[in-house]
Coordinates of C-alpha atoms in Angstrom, one line a residue:
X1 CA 17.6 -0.2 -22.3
X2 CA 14.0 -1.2 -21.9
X3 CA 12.6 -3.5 -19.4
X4 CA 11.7 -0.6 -16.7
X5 CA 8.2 -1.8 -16.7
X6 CA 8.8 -5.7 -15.5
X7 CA 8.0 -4.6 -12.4
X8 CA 4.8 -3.7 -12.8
X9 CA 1.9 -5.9 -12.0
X10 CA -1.4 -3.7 -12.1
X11 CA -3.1 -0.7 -13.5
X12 CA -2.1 2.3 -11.1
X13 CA -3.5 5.7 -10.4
X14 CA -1.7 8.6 -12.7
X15 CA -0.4 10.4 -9.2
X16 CA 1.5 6.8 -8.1
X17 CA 2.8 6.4 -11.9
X18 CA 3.9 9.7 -12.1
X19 CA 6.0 8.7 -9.2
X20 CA 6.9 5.4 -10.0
X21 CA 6.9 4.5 -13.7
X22 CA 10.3 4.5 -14.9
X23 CA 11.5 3.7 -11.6
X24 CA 9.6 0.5 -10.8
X25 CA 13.4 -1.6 -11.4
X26 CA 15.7 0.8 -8.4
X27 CA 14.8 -1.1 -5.2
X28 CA 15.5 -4.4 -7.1
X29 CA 18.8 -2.6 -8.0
X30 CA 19.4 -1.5 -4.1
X31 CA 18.5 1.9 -5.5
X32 CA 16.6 4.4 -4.2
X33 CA 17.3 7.8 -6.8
X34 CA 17.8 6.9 -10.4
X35 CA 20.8 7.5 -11.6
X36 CA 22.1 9.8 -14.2
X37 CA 24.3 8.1 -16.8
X38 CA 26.9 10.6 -18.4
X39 CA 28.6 8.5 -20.7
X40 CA 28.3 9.1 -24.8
X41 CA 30.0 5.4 -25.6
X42 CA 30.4 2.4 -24.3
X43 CA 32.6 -0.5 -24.3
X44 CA 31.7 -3.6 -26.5
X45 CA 34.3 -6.6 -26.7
X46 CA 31.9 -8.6 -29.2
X47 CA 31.8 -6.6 -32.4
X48 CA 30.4 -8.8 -34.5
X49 CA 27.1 -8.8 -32.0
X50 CA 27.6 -5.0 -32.1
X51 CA 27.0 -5.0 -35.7
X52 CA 24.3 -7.0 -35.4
X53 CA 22.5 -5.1 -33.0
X54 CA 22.6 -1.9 -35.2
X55 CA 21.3 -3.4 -38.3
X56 CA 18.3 -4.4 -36.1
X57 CA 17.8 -0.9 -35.5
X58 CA 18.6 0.5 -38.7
X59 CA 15.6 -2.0 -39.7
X60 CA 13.0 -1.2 -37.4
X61 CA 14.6 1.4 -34.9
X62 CA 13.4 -0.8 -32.2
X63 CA 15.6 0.5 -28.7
X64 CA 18.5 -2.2 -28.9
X65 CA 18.6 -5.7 -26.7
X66 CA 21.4 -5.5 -24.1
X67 CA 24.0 -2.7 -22.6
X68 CA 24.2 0.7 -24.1
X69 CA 26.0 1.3 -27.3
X70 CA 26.6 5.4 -27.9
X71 CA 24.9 8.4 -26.7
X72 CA 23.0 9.0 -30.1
X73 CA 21.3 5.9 -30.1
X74 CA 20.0 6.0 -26.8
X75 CA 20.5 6.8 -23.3
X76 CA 19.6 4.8 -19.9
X77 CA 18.7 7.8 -17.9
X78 CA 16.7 9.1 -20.8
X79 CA 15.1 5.7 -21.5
X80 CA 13.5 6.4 -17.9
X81 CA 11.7 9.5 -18.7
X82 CA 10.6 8.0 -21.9
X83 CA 9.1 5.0 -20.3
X84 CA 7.5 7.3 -17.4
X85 CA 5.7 9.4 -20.0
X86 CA 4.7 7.1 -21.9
X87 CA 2.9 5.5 -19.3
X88 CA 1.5 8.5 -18.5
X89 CA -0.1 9.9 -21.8
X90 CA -1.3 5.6 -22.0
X91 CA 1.0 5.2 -24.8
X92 CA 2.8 2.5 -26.2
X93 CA 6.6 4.3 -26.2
X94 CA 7.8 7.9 -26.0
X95 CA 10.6 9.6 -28.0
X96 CA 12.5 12.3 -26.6
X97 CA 14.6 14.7 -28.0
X98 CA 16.7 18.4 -27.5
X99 CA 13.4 20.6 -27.6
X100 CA 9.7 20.6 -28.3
X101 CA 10.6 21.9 -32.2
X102 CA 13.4 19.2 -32.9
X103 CA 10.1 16.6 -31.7
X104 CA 7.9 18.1 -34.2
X105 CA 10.7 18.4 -36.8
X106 CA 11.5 14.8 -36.3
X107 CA 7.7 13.7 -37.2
X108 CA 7.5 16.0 -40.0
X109 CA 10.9 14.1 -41.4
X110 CA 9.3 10.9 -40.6
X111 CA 6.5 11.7 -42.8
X112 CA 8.2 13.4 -45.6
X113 CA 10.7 10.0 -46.0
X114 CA 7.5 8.2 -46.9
X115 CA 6.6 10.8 -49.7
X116 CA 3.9 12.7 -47.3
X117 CA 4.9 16.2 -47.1
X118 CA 1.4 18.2 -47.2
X119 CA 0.5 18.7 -43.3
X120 CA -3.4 20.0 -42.8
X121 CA -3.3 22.3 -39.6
X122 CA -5.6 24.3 -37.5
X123 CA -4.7 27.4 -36.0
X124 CA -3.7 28.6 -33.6
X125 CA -0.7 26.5 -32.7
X126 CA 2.3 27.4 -30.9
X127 CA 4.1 30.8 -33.1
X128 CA 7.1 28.9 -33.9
X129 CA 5.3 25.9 -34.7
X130 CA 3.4 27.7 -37.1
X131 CA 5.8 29.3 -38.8
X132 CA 8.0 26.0 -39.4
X133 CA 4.3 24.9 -41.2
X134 CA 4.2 28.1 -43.1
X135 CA 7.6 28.2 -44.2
X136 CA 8.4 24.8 -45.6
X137 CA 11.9 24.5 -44.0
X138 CA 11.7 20.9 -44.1
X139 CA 9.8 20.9 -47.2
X140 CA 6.6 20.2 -45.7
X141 CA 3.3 21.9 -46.8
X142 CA 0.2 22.8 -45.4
X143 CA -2.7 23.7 -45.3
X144 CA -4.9 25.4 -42.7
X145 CA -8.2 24.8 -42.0
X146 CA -11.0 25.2 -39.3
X147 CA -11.7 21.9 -37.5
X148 CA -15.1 21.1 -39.9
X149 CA -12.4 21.4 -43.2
X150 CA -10.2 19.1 -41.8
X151 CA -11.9 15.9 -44.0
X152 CA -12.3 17.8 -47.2
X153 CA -8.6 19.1 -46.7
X154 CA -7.0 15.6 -46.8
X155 CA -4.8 14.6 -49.8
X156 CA -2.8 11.4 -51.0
X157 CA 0.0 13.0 -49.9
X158 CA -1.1 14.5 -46.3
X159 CA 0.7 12.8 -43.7
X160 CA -0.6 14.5 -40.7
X161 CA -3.2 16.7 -39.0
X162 CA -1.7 18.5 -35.9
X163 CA -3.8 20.3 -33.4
X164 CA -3.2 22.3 -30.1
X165 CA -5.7 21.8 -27.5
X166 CA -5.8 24.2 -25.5
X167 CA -4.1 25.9 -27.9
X168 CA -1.3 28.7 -27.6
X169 CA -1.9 31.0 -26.5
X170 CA -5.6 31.7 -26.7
X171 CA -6.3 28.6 -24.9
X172 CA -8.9 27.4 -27.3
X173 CA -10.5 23.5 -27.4
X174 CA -11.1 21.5 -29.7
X175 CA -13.1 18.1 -29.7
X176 CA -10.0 15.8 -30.2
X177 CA -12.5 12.6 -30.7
X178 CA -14.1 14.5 -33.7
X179 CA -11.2 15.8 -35.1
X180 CA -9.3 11.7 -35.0
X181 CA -12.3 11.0 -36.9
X182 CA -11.9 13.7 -39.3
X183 CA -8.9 12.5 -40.1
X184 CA -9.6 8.8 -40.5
X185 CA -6.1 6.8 -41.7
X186 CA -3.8 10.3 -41.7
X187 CA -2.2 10.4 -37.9
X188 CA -3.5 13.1 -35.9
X189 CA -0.5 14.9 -33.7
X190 CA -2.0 16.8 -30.6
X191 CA 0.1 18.9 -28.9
X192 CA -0.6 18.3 -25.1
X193 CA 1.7 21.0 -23.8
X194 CA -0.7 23.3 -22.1
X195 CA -2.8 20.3 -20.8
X196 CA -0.7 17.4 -19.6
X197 CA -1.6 14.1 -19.4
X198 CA -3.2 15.2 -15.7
X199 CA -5.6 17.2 -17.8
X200 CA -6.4 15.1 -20.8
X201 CA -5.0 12.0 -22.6
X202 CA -5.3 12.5 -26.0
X203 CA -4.3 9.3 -27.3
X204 CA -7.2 8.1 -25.3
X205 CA -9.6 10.5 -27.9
X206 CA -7.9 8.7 -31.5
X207 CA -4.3 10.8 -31.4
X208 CA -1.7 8.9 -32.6
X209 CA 0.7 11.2 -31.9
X210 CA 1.3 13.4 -28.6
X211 CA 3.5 16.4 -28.5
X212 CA 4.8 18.0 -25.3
X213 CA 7.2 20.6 -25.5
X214 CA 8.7 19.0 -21.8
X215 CA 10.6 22.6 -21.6
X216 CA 7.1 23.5 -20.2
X217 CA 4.8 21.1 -17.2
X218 CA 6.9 18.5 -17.5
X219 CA 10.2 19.4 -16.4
X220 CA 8.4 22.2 -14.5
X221 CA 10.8 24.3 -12.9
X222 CA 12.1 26.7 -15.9
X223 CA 15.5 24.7 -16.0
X224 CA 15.3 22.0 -18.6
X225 CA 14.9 22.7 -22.7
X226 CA 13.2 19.0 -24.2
X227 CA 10.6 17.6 -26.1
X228 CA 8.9 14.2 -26.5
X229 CA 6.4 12.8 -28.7
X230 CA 4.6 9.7 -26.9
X231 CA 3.1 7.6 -29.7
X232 CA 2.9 3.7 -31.0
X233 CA 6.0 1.3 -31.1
X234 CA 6.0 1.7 -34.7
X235 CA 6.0 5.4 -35.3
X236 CA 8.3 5.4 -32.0
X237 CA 11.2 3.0 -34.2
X238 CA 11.0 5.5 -37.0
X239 CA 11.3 8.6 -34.7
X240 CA 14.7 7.1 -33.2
X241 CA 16.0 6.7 -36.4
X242 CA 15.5 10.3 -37.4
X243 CA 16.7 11.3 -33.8
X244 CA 19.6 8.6 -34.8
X245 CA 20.5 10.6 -37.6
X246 CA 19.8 14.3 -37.0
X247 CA 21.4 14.2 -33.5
X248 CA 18.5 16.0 -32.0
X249 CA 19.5 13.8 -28.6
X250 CA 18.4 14.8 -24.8
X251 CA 21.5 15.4 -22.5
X252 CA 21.3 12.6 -19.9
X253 CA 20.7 15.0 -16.9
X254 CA 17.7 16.9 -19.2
X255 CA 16.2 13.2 -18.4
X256 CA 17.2 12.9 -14.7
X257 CA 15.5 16.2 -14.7
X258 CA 12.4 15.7 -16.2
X259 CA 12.0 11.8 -15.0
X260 CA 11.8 14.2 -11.4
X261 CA 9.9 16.7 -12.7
X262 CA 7.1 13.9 -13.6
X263 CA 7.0 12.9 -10.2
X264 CA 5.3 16.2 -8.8
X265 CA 3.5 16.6 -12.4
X266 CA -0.3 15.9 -11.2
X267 CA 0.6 18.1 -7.9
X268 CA 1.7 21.1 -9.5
X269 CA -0.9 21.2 -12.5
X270 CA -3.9 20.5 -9.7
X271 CA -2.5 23.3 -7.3
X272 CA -1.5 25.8 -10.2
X273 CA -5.0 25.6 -11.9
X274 CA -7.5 25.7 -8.7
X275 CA -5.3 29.2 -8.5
X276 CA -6.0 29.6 -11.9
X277 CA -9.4 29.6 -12.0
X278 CA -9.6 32.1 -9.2
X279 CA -8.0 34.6 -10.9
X280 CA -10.0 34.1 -14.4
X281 CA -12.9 34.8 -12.3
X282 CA -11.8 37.8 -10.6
X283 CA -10.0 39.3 -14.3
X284 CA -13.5 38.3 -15.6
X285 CA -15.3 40.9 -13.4
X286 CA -12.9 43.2 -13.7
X287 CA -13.9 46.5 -15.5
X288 CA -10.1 46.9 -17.0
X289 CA -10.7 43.4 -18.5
X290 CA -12.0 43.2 -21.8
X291 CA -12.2 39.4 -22.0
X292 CA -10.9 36.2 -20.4
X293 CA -10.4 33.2 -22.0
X294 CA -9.8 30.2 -19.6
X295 CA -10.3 26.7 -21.2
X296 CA -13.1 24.2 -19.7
X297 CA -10.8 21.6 -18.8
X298 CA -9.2 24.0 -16.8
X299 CA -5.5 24.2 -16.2
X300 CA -2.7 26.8 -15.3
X301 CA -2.6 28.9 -18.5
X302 CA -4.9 32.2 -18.9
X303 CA -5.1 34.3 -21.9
X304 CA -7.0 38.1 -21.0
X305 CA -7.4 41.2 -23.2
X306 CA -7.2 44.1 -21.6
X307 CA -8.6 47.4 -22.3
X308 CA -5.1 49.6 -21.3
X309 CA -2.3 49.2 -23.2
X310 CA -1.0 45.5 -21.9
X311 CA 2.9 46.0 -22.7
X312 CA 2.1 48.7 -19.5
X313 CA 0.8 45.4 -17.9
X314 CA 3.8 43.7 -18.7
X315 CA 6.1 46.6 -17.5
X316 CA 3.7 46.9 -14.2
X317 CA 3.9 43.8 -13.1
X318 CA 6.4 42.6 -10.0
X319 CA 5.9 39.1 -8.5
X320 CA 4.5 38.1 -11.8
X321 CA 7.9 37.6 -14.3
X322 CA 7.4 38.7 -17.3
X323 CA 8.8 36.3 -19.7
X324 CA 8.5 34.1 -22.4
X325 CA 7.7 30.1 -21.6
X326 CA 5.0 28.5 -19.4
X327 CA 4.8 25.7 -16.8
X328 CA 7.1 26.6 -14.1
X329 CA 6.6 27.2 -10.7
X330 CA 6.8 31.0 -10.5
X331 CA 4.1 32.6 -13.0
X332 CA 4.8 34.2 -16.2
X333 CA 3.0 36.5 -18.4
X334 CA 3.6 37.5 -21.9
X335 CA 2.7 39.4 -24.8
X336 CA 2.0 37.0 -27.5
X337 CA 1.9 39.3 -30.4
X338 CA 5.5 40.5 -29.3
X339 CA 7.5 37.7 -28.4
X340 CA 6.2 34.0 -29.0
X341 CA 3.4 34.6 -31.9
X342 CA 5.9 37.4 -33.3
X343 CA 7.2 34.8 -36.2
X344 CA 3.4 34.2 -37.4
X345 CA 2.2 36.9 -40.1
X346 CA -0.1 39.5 -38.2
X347 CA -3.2 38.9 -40.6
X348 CA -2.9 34.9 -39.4
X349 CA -1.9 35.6 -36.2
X350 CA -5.2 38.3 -35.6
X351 CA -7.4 35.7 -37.6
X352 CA -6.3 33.2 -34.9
X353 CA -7.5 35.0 -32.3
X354 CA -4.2 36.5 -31.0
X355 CA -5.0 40.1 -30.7
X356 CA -2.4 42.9 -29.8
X357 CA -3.9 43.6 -26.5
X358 CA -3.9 39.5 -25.5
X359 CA -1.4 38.9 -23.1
X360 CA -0.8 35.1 -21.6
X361 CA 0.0 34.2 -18.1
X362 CA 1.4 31.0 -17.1
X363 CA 0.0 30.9 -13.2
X364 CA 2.4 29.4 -10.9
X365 CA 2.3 28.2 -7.2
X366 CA 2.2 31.2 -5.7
X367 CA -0.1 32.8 -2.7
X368 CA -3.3 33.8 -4.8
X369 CA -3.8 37.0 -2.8
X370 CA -0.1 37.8 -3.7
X371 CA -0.8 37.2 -7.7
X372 CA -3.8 39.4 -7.4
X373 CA -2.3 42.0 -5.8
X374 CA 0.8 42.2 -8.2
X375 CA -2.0 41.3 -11.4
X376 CA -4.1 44.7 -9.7
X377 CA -1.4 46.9 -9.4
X378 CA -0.2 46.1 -13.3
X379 CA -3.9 46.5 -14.5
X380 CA -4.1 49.9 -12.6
X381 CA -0.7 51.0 -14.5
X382 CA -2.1 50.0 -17.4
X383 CA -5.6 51.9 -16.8
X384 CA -3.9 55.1 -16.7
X385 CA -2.9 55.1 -19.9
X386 CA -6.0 53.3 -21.6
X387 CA -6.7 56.9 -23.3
X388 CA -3.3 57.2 -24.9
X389 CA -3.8 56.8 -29.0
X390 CA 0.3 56.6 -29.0
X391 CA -0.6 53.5 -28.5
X392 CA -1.4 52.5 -31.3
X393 CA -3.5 49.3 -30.1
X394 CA -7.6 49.5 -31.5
X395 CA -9.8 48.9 -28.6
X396 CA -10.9 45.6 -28.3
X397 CA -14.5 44.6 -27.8
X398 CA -16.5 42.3 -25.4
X399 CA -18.1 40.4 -28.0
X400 CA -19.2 36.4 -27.8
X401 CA -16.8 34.5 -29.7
X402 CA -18.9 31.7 -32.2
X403 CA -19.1 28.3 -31.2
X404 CA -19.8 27.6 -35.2
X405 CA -15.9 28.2 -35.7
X406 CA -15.2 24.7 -33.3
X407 CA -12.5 27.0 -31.8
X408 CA -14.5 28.1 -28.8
X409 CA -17.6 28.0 -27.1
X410 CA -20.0 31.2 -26.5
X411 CA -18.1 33.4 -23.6
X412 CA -20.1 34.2 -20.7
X413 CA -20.7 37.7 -20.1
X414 CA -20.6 39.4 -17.1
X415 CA -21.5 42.8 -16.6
X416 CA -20.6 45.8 -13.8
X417 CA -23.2 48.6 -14.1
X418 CA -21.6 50.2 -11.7
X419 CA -18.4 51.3 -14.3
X420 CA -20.0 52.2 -16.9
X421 CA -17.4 50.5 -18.9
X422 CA -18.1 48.0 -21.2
X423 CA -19.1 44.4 -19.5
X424 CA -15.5 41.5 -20.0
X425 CA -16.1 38.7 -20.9
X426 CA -15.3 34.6 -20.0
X427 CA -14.6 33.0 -23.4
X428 CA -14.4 29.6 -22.4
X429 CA -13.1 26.4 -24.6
X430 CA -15.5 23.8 -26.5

């Protein structure tokens, strides 16, 4: 199933490759759409070459020479988005599988086949990431660390260092170049969800390994579950093998799906973020805002605390959806500590920065005014009842978070004197 890239001749912008790559072979077919292969087997009238074929990639799980053999080993319309995010994220090959948690299960079962179960981890990461670390369900261990303990946290038997930047869901950065050189021979896995390749590469910083739960900007209209890990050939032959043998396969029109999805990628992350940062500025000098946090790279995500009770936010809000997920077109908001960071002990999952009054909004492609207006009336709802110790939510405070942790940069304080209230804050990513 390879050989979509023949076509290609020259380095090419990331807007024309998110529309061509993994196409570049259809007008050569008389194509124009790519199609969506449905089948799970396929004939083969030369066994013996069959047979061959699979012991190649029971070897090396390189994708195999020639016509398709069965759905688990690999799919055509699959192969596409593969290829096309890969070229993206400036990697040698992508893998892709059911979800973003059967991705990161497959690299953690990578590892642990080659005797390297202890994983060294910074928080925060997405909740259910963290709590398949914590608990050892695949017999992993781990330890967590700031980014400055990640070198003195390495043992013989680490076999990755994963990192979320911007992480979920407080959207804070990390220096990715720093952190590949903290790690030095133990492969670093980034997960690029919140970023995108449009935002940042990090395989171009030392990351070995990129994670993308494609549920999320990739797919991009809240009707496709996937994950993919773009990475080396190498690590690529060993991922298919576990995908192989876990059947943790994408359904054929997940691919078609997210192959078109691609195609609008660097549109819909530019126009979702320039709306974005509008509203982080205007929650910033909002006197029902406690703080902002809206990463320097930019993006569509924001994470605010509020100084009402934000499950009133939630239940206030009308345009806005309130629901789990990110990365669609319509924006989302969520209470962390109550739906996706629920899994994660409350003492980690306060020491990460996820606070009870943080809630996370995924800003969509929406009418700015409109999102204001809906984001205005919620915060108002929530206002009323900011004196209600039923509650049971302690006031957060406008304090400057410590660039020392490597987690975040100082915020930027702006004050109203005019409220009387205490002055929000902009805590903006390293």
């Amino acid at each position: 199933m390879p050989g979509y890239d023949e076509a290609r001749i020259a380095p090419r912008a990331l807007a024309t490759e998110a529309v061509h790559a993994g196409r570049d072979d259809l007008a050569r077919q008389g194509l124009h759409a790519p199609p969506i292969d449905l089948s799970t087997t396929y004939p083969s009238y030369d066994s013996r070459g069959e047979a061959a074929r699979i012991d190649a990639f029971a070897t090396t799980g390189a994708e195999p020479d020639g016509p398709p053999v069965y759905g688990r080993l690999g799919n055509p319309t699959v192969a596409r988005f593969e290829t096309a995010l890969a070229r993206l994220e400036g990697t040698e090959a992508a893998v892709a599988f059911a979800s973003g948690m059967a991705a990161l299960s497959a690299v953690l079962l990578v590892r642990a086949s080659m005797g390297l179960r202890h994983v060294v981890a910074v928080r925060p990461l997405y909740g259910c990431s963290d709590h398949l670390l914590t608990a050892g369900l695949l017999g992993s261990e781990v330890t967590w660390t700031d980014p400055a303990g990640i070198e003195e946290a390495l043992r013989p038997d680490t076999g990755l260092v994963m990192v979320e930047s911007p992480a979920n869901p407080t959207l804070a950065e990390l220096d990715l170049r720093a952190v590949a050189h903290a790690c030095g021979s133990v492969p670093l896995l980034a997960d690029n969800t919140f970023a995108t390749p449009v935002l940042q590469r990090p395989a171009e910083h030392g990351a070995r390994l990129v994670l993308h739960s494609a549920t999320k900007y990739l797919g991009g209209h809240g009707d496709v579950m996937a994950g993919v890990v773009a990475c080396d050939e190498e690590f690529a032959g060993r991922l298919r093998q576990v995908r192989f043998a876990t059947g943790g396969v994408l359904h054929p029109l997940a691919g078609y799906l997210l192959l078109r999805g691609l195609s609008t990628l660097p549109v819909r992350v530019r126009a979702a973020s320039a709306t974005a940062a509008e509203l982080a500025g205007r929650l910033a000098a909002d006197p029902r805002v406690a703080r902002v946090h809206y990463p320097r790279i930019g993006g569509a995500m924001i994470a605010f605390e509020v100084h009402g009770d934000p499950h009133e936010v939630i239940a206030g809000a009308d345009l806005i959806t309130p629901a789990v997920s990110l990365g669609s077109v319509d924006t989302l908001i969520q209470h962390p500590a109550s739906i996706s960071h629920r899994i994660v002990d409350a003492d980690d999952r306060r020491g990460a920065g996820v606070s009870d009054r943080l809630l996370r909004m995924s800003v969509g492609l929406e009418d700015v005014e409109d999102l204001w207006a809906d984001l205005d009336a919620a915060l108002e709802r929530a206002g009323r009842g900011a004196g209600n110790s039923a509650t049971g939510l302690s006031a957060p405070t406008a304090t400057v978070e410590n660039s020392a942790s490597g987690l975040s940069a100082p915020a930027a304080t702006v004050g109203n004197s005019a409220s009387g209230r205490t002055a929000p804050a902009v805590a903006l990513g390293h």
